[in-house]
């Protein structure tokens, strides 16, 4: 998508601090980190949010498989696999999503305090 900032990062048109990348996913440092380790895990294909992805169950299984693989890679690379971390997906207006391209936040490197549940 032309006007999508994460599509532009995925195609390398926009720069980012990449931690891990393969054909289907790109993981890079959040520009406004909420923790010492704050990585965005971004499937390259443009899905607006997790609801759009879940409307195609086969695609959802494939994409979420790549997300799991990326979580494994990124936690190893950043070292947060040792002490734990948190994965967050904000979906839509009520979920507080600000960039309408499916992504997951990986937060770690400190004892995370703010817990909703
Ligand atoms: P969300 O609010 O869940 O949609 O998360 C969007 C995240 O993208 C925020 O944490 C922003 O700080 C981050 N962000 C926005 N633009 C960029 C960018 N160009 N590079 C890295 N992170 C970004
Ligand atoms: Zn996009």
mmCIF file of C-alpha atoms and ligand atoms in Angstrom:
data_model
loop_
_atom_site.group_PDB
_atom_site.id
_atom_site.type_symbol
_atom_site.label_atom_id
_atom_site.label_comp_id
_atom_site.label_asym_id
_atom_site.label_seq_id
_atom_site.Cartn_x
_atom_site.Cartn_y
_atom_site.Cartn_z
ATOM 1 C CA UNK A 1 0.000 0.000 0.000
ATOM 2 C CA UNK A 2 1.489 3.292 -1.168
ATOM 3 C CA UNK A 3 0.576 5.458 1.807
ATOM 4 C CA UNK A 4 1.248 2.878 4.513
ATOM 5 C CA UNK A 5 4.336 3.607 6.621
ATOM 6 C CA UNK A 6 4.919 -0.068 7.497
ATOM 7 C CA UNK A 7 4.577 -1.149 3.841
ATOM 8 C CA UNK A 8 7.187 1.482 3.027
ATOM 9 C CA UNK A 9 9.492 0.132 5.777
ATOM 10 C CA UNK A 10 8.870 -3.457 4.571
ATOM 11 C CA UNK A 11 9.961 -2.498 1.031
ATOM 12 C CA UNK A 12 12.998 -0.583 2.412
ATOM 13 C CA UNK A 13 11.715 2.641 0.895
ATOM 14 C CA UNK A 14 11.790 4.002 4.477
ATOM 15 C CA UNK A 15 14.669 3.243 6.815
ATOM 16 C CA UNK A 16 14.331 1.403 10.112
ATOM 17 C CA UNK A 17 16.587 -0.321 12.635
ATOM 18 C CA UNK A 18 16.018 -3.900 11.504
ATOM 19 C CA UNK A 19 16.555 -6.720 13.994
ATOM 20 C CA UNK A 20 15.311 -9.632 11.873
ATOM 21 C CA UNK A 21 13.871 -9.992 8.379
ATOM 22 C CA UNK A 22 12.916 -12.729 5.957
ATOM 23 C CA UNK A 23 10.678 -12.930 2.873
ATOM 24 C CA UNK A 24 7.449 -12.618 4.832
ATOM 25 C CA UNK A 25 8.219 -10.561 7.940
ATOM 26 C CA UNK A 26 10.247 -7.580 9.127
ATOM 27 C CA UNK A 27 11.117 -6.774 12.754
ATOM 28 C CA UNK A 28 12.534 -3.395 13.724
ATOM 29 C CA UNK A 29 12.967 -1.090 16.715
ATOM 30 C CA UNK A 30 9.956 1.045 17.627
ATOM 31 C CA UNK A 31 10.757 4.722 16.984
ATOM 32 C CA UNK A 32 9.233 5.665 20.364
ATOM 33 C CA UNK A 33 10.182 2.776 22.654
ATOM 34 C CA UNK A 34 8.145 1.935 25.767
ATOM 35 C CA UNK A 35 10.807 -0.432 27.161
ATOM 36 C CA UNK A 36 14.558 -1.027 26.738
ATOM 37 C CA UNK A 37 13.639 -3.638 24.125
ATOM 38 C CA UNK A 38 10.648 -2.605 22.004
ATOM 39 C CA UNK A 39 10.522 -4.334 18.646
ATOM 40 C CA UNK A 40 7.702 -4.245 16.106
ATOM 41 C CA UNK A 41 6.992 -7.576 14.409
ATOM 42 C CA UNK A 42 5.393 -6.742 11.073
ATOM 43 C CA UNK A 43 4.135 -9.226 8.452
ATOM 44 C CA UNK A 44 5.106 -7.698 5.084
ATOM 45 C CA UNK A 45 1.768 -8.368 3.428
ATOM 46 C CA UNK A 46 -0.624 -5.509 4.156
ATOM 47 C CA UNK A 47 -3.419 -6.583 6.487
ATOM 48 C CA UNK A 48 -5.050 -3.626 8.198
ATOM 49 C CA UNK A 49 -5.421 -5.478 11.473
ATOM 50 C CA UNK A 50 -5.869 -8.909 13.041
ATOM 51 C CA UNK A 51 -9.589 -8.907 12.218
ATOM 52 C CA UNK A 52 -8.865 -8.586 8.496
ATOM 53 C CA UNK A 53 -6.304 -11.399 8.751
ATOM 54 C CA UNK A 54 -8.667 -13.691 10.651
ATOM 55 C CA UNK A 55 -11.258 -13.442 7.873
ATOM 56 C CA UNK A 56 -8.990 -15.785 5.844
ATOM 57 C CA UNK A 57 -8.237 -18.753 8.106
ATOM 58 C CA UNK A 58 -5.568 -20.291 5.867
ATOM 59 C CA UNK A 59 -3.708 -16.990 5.548
ATOM 60 C CA UNK A 60 -4.085 -16.464 9.293
ATOM 61 C CA UNK A 61 -2.459 -19.821 10.078
ATOM 62 C CA UNK A 62 0.448 -19.067 7.732
ATOM 63 C CA UNK A 63 0.998 -15.480 8.901
ATOM 64 C CA UNK A 64 0.751 -16.335 12.600
ATOM 65 C CA UNK A 65 3.258 -19.140 12.007
ATOM 66 C CA UNK A 66 5.724 -16.585 10.617
ATOM 67 C CA UNK A 67 5.020 -14.344 13.620
ATOM 68 C CA UNK A 68 5.865 -17.201 16.011
ATOM 69 C CA UNK A 69 9.098 -17.843 14.115
ATOM 70 C CA UNK A 70 9.976 -14.122 14.287
ATOM 71 C CA UNK A 71 9.247 -14.003 18.036
ATOM 72 C CA UNK A 72 11.695 -16.870 18.532
ATOM 73 C CA UNK A 73 14.364 -15.122 16.437
ATOM 74 C CA UNK A 74 13.929 -11.649 17.950
ATOM 75 C CA UNK A 75 13.846 -12.845 21.567
ATOM 76 C CA UNK A 76 17.088 -14.764 20.960
ATOM 77 C CA UNK A 77 18.782 -11.853 19.164
ATOM 78 C CA UNK A 78 17.821 -9.290 21.832
ATOM 79 C CA UNK A 79 18.388 -11.656 24.769
ATOM 80 C CA UNK A 80 14.911 -11.221 26.253
ATOM 81 C CA UNK A 81 14.310 -14.968 25.933
ATOM 82 C CA UNK A 82 16.216 -15.347 29.233
ATOM 83 C CA UNK A 83 13.942 -13.331 31.540
ATOM 84 C CA UNK A 84 10.654 -12.963 29.694
ATOM 85 C CA UNK A 85 8.832 -10.457 27.579
ATOM 86 C CA UNK A 86 5.372 -9.310 26.506
ATOM 87 C CA UNK A 87 3.640 -9.441 23.112
ATOM 88 C CA UNK A 88 0.889 -6.900 22.411
ATOM 89 C CA UNK A 89 -1.437 -6.448 19.453
ATOM 90 C CA UNK A 90 -3.542 -3.288 19.406
ATOM 91 C CA UNK A 91 -6.525 -3.761 17.103
ATOM 92 C CA UNK A 92 -8.707 -0.964 15.777
ATOM 93 C CA UNK A 93 -9.917 2.230 17.416
ATOM 94 C CA UNK A 94 -10.859 0.817 20.828
ATOM 95 C CA UNK A 95 -7.628 -1.199 20.908
ATOM 96 C CA UNK A 96 -5.606 1.972 20.429
ATOM 97 C CA UNK A 97 -4.072 0.986 17.092
ATOM 98 C CA UNK A 98 -2.406 3.979 15.419
ATOM 99 C CA UNK A 99 -0.749 2.381 12.372
ATOM 100 C CA UNK A 100 -3.320 0.478 10.271
ATOM 101 C CA UNK A 101 -0.952 -2.329 9.198
ATOM 102 C CA UNK A 102 -1.004 -5.530 11.278
ATOM 103 C CA UNK A 103 1.852 -5.612 13.784
ATOM 104 C CA UNK A 104 2.812 -7.012 17.168
ATOM 105 C CA UNK A 105 4.810 -5.202 19.846
ATOM 106 C CA UNK A 106 7.508 -7.195 21.614
ATOM 107 C CA UNK A 107 8.488 -5.544 24.897
ATOM 108 C CA UNK A 108 11.194 -6.574 27.323
ATOM 109 C CA UNK A 109 14.520 -5.763 28.915
ATOM 110 C CA UNK A 110 12.890 -4.673 32.193
ATOM 111 C CA UNK A 111 10.227 -5.815 34.649
ATOM 112 C CA UNK A 112 7.110 -4.535 32.893
ATOM 113 C CA UNK A 113 4.693 -2.852 35.281
ATOM 114 C CA UNK A 114 1.572 -1.701 33.490
ATOM 115 C CA UNK A 115 -0.724 -4.720 33.348
ATOM 116 C CA UNK A 116 -4.303 -4.554 32.133
ATOM 117 C CA UNK A 117 -4.994 -8.204 32.881
HETATM 118 P P1 LIG B 1 0.135 0.916 17.408
HETATM 119 O O1 LIG B 1 -0.212 2.144 18.234
HETATM 120 O O2 LIG B 1 -0.118 -0.369 18.092
HETATM 121 O O3 LIG B 1 -0.484 1.012 16.026
HETATM 122 O O4 LIG B 1 1.713 0.966 17.239
HETATM 123 C C1 LIG B 1 2.360 1.733 16.282
HETATM 124 C C2 LIG B 1 3.784 1.884 16.726
HETATM 125 O O5 LIG B 1 4.565 2.245 15.595
HETATM 126 C C3 LIG B 1 4.019 2.969 17.786
HETATM 127 O O6 LIG B 1 4.577 2.374 18.959
HETATM 128 C C4 LIG B 1 4.995 3.952 17.097
HETATM 129 O O7 LIG B 1 5.948 4.464 17.985
HETATM 130 C C5 LIG B 1 5.608 3.079 16.019
HETATM 131 N N1 LIG B 1 6.106 3.760 14.818
HETATM 132 C C6 LIG B 1 5.453 4.679 14.068
HETATM 133 N N2 LIG B 1 6.199 5.057 13.006
HETATM 134 C C7 LIG B 1 7.352 4.347 13.099
HETATM 135 C C8 LIG B 1 8.539 4.274 12.306
HETATM 136 N N3 LIG B 1 8.693 5.001 11.197
HETATM 137 N N4 LIG B 1 9.531 3.444 12.715
HETATM 138 C C9 LIG B 1 9.397 2.698 13.831
HETATM 139 N N5 LIG B 1 8.300 2.697 14.609
HETATM 140 C C10 LIG B 1 7.294 3.521 14.257
HETATM 141 ZN ZN1 LIG B 2 0.847 -1.589 4.991
#
